[in-house]
Coordinates of C-alpha atoms in Angstrom, one line a residue:
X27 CA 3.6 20.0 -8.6
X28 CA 4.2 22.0 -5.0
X29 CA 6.1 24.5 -7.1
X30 CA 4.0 24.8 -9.8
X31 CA 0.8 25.7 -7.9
X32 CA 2.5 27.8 -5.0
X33 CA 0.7 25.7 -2.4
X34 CA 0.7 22.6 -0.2
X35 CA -0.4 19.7 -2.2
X36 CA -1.8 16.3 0.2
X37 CA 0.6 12.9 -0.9
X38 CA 0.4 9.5 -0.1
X39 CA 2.5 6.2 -0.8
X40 CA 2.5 2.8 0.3
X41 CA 5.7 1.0 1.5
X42 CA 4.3 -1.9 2.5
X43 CA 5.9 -2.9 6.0
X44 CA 5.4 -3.6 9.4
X45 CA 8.3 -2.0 11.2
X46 CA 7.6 1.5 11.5
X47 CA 11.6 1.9 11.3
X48 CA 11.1 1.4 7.8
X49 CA 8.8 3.7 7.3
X50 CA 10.3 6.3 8.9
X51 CA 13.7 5.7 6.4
X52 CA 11.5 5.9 3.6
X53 CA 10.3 9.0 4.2
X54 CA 13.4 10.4 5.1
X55 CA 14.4 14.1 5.9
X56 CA 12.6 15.9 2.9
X57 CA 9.2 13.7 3.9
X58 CA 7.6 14.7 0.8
X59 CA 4.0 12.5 1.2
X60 CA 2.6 10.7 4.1
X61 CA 2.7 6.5 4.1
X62 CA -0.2 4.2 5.0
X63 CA 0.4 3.1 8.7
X64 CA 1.0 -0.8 8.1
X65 CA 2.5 -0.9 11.6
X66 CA -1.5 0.6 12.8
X67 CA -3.1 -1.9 10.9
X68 CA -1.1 -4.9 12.1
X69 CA -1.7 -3.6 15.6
X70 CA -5.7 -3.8 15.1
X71 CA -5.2 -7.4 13.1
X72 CA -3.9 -8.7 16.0
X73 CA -5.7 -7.4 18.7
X74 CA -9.0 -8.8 17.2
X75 CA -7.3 -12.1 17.7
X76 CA -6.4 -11.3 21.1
X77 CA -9.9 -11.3 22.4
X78 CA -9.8 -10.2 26.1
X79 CA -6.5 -10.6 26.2
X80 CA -5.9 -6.7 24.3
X81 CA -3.7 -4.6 25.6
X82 CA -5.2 -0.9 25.1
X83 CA -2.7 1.2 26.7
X84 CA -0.2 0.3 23.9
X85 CA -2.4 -0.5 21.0
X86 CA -1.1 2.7 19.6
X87 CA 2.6 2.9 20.7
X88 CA 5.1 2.4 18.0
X89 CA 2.9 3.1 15.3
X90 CA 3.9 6.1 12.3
X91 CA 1.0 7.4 14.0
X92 CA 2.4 7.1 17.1
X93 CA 5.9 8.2 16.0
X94 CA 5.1 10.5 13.4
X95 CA 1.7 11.8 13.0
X96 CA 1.9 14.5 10.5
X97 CA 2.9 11.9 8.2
X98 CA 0.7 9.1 8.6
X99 CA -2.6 7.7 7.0
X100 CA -4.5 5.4 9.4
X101 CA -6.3 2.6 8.4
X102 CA -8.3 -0.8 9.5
X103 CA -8.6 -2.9 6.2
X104 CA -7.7 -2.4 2.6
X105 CA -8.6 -4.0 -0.8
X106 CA -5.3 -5.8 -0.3
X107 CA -5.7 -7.2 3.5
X108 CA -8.9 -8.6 2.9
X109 CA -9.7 -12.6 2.3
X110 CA -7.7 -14.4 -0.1
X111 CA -5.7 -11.3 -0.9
X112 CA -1.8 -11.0 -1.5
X113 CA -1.3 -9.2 2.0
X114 CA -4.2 -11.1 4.0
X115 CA -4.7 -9.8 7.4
X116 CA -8.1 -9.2 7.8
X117 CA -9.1 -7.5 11.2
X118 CA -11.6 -9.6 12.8
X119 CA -15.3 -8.1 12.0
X120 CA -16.1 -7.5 16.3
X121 CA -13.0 -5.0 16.5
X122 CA -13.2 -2.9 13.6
X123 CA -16.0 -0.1 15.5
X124 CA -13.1 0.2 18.3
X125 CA -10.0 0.3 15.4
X126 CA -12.1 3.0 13.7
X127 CA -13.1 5.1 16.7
X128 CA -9.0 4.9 16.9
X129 CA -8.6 6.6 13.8
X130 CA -11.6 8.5 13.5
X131 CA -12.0 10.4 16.8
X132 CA -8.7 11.3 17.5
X133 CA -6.9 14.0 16.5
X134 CA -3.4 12.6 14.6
X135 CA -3.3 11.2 11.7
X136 CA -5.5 11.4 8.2
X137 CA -8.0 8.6 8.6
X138 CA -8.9 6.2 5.8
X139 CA -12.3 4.5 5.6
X140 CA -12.4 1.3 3.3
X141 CA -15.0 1.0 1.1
X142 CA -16.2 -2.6 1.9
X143 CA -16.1 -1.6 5.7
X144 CA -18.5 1.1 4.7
X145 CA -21.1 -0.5 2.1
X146 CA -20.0 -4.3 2.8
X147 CA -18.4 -7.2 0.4
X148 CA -20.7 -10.3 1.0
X149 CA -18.8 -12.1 -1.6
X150 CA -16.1 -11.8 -0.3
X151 CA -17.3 -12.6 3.0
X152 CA -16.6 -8.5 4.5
X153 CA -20.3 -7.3 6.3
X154 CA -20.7 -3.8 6.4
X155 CA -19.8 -2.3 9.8
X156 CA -23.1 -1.4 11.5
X157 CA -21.2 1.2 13.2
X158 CA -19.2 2.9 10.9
X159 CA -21.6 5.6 9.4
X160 CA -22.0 7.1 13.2
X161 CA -18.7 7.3 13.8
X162 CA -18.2 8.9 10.6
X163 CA -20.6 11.3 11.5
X164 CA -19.3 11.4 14.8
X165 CA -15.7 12.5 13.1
X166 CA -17.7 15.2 10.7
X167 CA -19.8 17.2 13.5
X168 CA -18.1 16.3 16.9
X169 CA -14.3 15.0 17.1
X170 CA -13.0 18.9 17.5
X171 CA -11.0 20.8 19.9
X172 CA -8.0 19.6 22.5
X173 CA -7.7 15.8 23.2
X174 CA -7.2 14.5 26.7
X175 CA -5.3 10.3 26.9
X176 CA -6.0 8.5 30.2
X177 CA -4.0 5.9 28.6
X178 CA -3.2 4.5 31.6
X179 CA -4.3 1.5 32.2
X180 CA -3.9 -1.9 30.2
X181 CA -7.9 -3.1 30.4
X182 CA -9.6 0.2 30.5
X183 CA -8.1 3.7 28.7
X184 CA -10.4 6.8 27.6
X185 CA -9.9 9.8 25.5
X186 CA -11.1 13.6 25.2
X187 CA -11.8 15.9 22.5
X188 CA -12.9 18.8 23.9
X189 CA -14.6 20.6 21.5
X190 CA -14.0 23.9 20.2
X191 CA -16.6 27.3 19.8
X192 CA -16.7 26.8 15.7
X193 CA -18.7 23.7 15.8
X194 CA -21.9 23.6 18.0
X195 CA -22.1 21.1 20.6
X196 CA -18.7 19.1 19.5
X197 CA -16.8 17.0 21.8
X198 CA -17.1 13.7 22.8
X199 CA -15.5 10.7 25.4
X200 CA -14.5 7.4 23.9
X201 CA -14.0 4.6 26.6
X202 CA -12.3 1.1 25.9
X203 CA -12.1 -1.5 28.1
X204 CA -11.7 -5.1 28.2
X205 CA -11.5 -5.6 31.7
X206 CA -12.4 -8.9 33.2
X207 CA -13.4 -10.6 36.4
X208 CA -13.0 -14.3 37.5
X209 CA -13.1 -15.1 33.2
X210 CA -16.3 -12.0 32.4
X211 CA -16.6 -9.4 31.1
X212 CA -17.3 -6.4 33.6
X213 CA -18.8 -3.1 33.8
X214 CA -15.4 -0.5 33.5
X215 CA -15.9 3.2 35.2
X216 CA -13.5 6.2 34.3
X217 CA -13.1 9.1 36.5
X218 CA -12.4 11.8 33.8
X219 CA -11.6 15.1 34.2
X220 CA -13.8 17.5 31.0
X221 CA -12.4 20.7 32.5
X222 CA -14.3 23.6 34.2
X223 CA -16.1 24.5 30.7
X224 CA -18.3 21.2 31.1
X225 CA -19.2 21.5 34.8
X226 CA -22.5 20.6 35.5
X227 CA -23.7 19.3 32.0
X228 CA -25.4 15.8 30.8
X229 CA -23.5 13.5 28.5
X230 CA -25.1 10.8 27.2
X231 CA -23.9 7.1 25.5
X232 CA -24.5 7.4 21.6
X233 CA -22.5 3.8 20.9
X234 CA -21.8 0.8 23.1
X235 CA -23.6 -0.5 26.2
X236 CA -27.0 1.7 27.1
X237 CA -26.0 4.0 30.6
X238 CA -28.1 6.8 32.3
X239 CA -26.8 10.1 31.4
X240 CA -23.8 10.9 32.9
X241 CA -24.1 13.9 35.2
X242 CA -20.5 16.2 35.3
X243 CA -20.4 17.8 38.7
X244 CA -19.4 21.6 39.2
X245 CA -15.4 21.0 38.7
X246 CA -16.1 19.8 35.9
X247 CA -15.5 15.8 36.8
X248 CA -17.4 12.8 35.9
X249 CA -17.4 8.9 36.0
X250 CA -17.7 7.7 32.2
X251 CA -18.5 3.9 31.7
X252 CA -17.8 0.9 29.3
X253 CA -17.5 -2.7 29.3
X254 CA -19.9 -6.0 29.9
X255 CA -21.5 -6.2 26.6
X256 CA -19.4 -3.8 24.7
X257 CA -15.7 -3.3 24.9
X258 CA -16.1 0.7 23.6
X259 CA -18.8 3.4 24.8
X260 CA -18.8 7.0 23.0
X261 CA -20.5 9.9 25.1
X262 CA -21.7 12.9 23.8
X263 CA -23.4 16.2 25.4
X264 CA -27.0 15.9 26.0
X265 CA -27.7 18.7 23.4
X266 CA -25.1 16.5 20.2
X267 CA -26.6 13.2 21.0
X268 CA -30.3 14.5 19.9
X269 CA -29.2 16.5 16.5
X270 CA -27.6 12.7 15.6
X271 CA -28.9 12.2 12.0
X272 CA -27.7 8.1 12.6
X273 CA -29.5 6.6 15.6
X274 CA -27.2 6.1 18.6
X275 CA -25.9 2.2 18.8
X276 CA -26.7 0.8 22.1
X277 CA -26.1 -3.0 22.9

């Protein structure tokens, strides 16, 4: 079909497994289509098991994301993961806004959005997530430009995407955290680093736990929050957060 048109035609397959070794001999050297990332999803299954206990510094390592990008469709759920399916792994309703911030506002992979996450499945027992058409929106208008990991902590990691001059006002800063004290949940804070091209603006928290605007200082530093009543917060510039057609989530 390549050969026929003269130009790059977009191919995916599922090879149902776990063990992104498998994956990666599947697609071998030619790589002609891109696979589902089973390893991704099995990753987010059990995490929303783990409760407190996640570990987001490695949620993602290991995964054909991870490994292989180019080549890998991310996904949460599917029509065969969900209850009383062949493949049953469902991922735990709470988790799925932070799995899909995962693959929605980063930069790798080609993100898959299931149908009964999006519109819901009450008879089969799958409510819509609340959350999912602003981070969709979120991915349209705002996930553009460089991204920046501070990966580098097991409780409490952040992300960057710096934005780029083609779409007005894009960027954003994702925070996760699960960090704990004495058995509760606690308010996380991220020193992050936006760059010189951010000094001095107002970011504000469009999903997670309501914060004051977040004032960067003239190097272009600022302290980013999440945590206590929600495990992931998503900033956006002052200017972005009030052109949001959905209404920012705040718990």
């Amino acid at each position: 079909m390549r050969r026929s048109l003269g130009r790059e035609l977009f191919c995916v397959g599922e090879y149902w497994s776990g063990y992104t070794d498998a994956l990666l001999h599947y697609l071998g050297n030619e790589k002609a289509m891109s696979l589902f990332d089973v390893p991704l999803h099995f990753k987010f299954f059990h995490a929303s098991r783990d409760g407190a206990q996640i570990d987001f510094q490695h949620i993602l390592a290991g995964t054909l994301v991870d490994l292989d990008p180019i080549h890998a469709v991310t996904f949460v759920d599917n029509h065969d993961t969900q209850p009383e399916q062949a493949l049953e792994s469902t991922v735990a309703p709470w988790f799925k806004p932070i799995a899909y911030s995962l693959i929605l506002l980063r930069e790798s992979g080609y993100p898959c959005v299931f149908f009964a996450d999006l519109y819901g499945l009450p008879n089969d027992g799958i409510p819509a997530v609340a959350e999912l058409p602003l981070l969709l929106e979120l991915r349209r208008r705002f996930a553009f430009g460089a991204q920046w990991d501070f990966f580098d902590e097991p409780d409490l990691v952040a992300w960057v995407r710096n934005g780029d001059d083609a779409h007005e006002n894009s960027g954003c800063v994702v925070v996760l955290s699960s960090r704990r004290e004495d058995g509760e949940a606690v308010l996380a804070e991220k020193r992050i680093e936006l760059g010189a091209q951010h000094a001095n603006e107002r970011w504000v928290c469009v999903l997670g736990q309501a914060q004051e605007p977040i004032e960067v200082d003239s190097n272009g530093v600022a302290v980013f929050k999440a945590g206590d009543k929600s495990m992931i917060s998503v900033y956006l510039r002052e200017e972005a957060a009030r052109s949001l057609d959905n209404i920012p989530i705040n718990i």
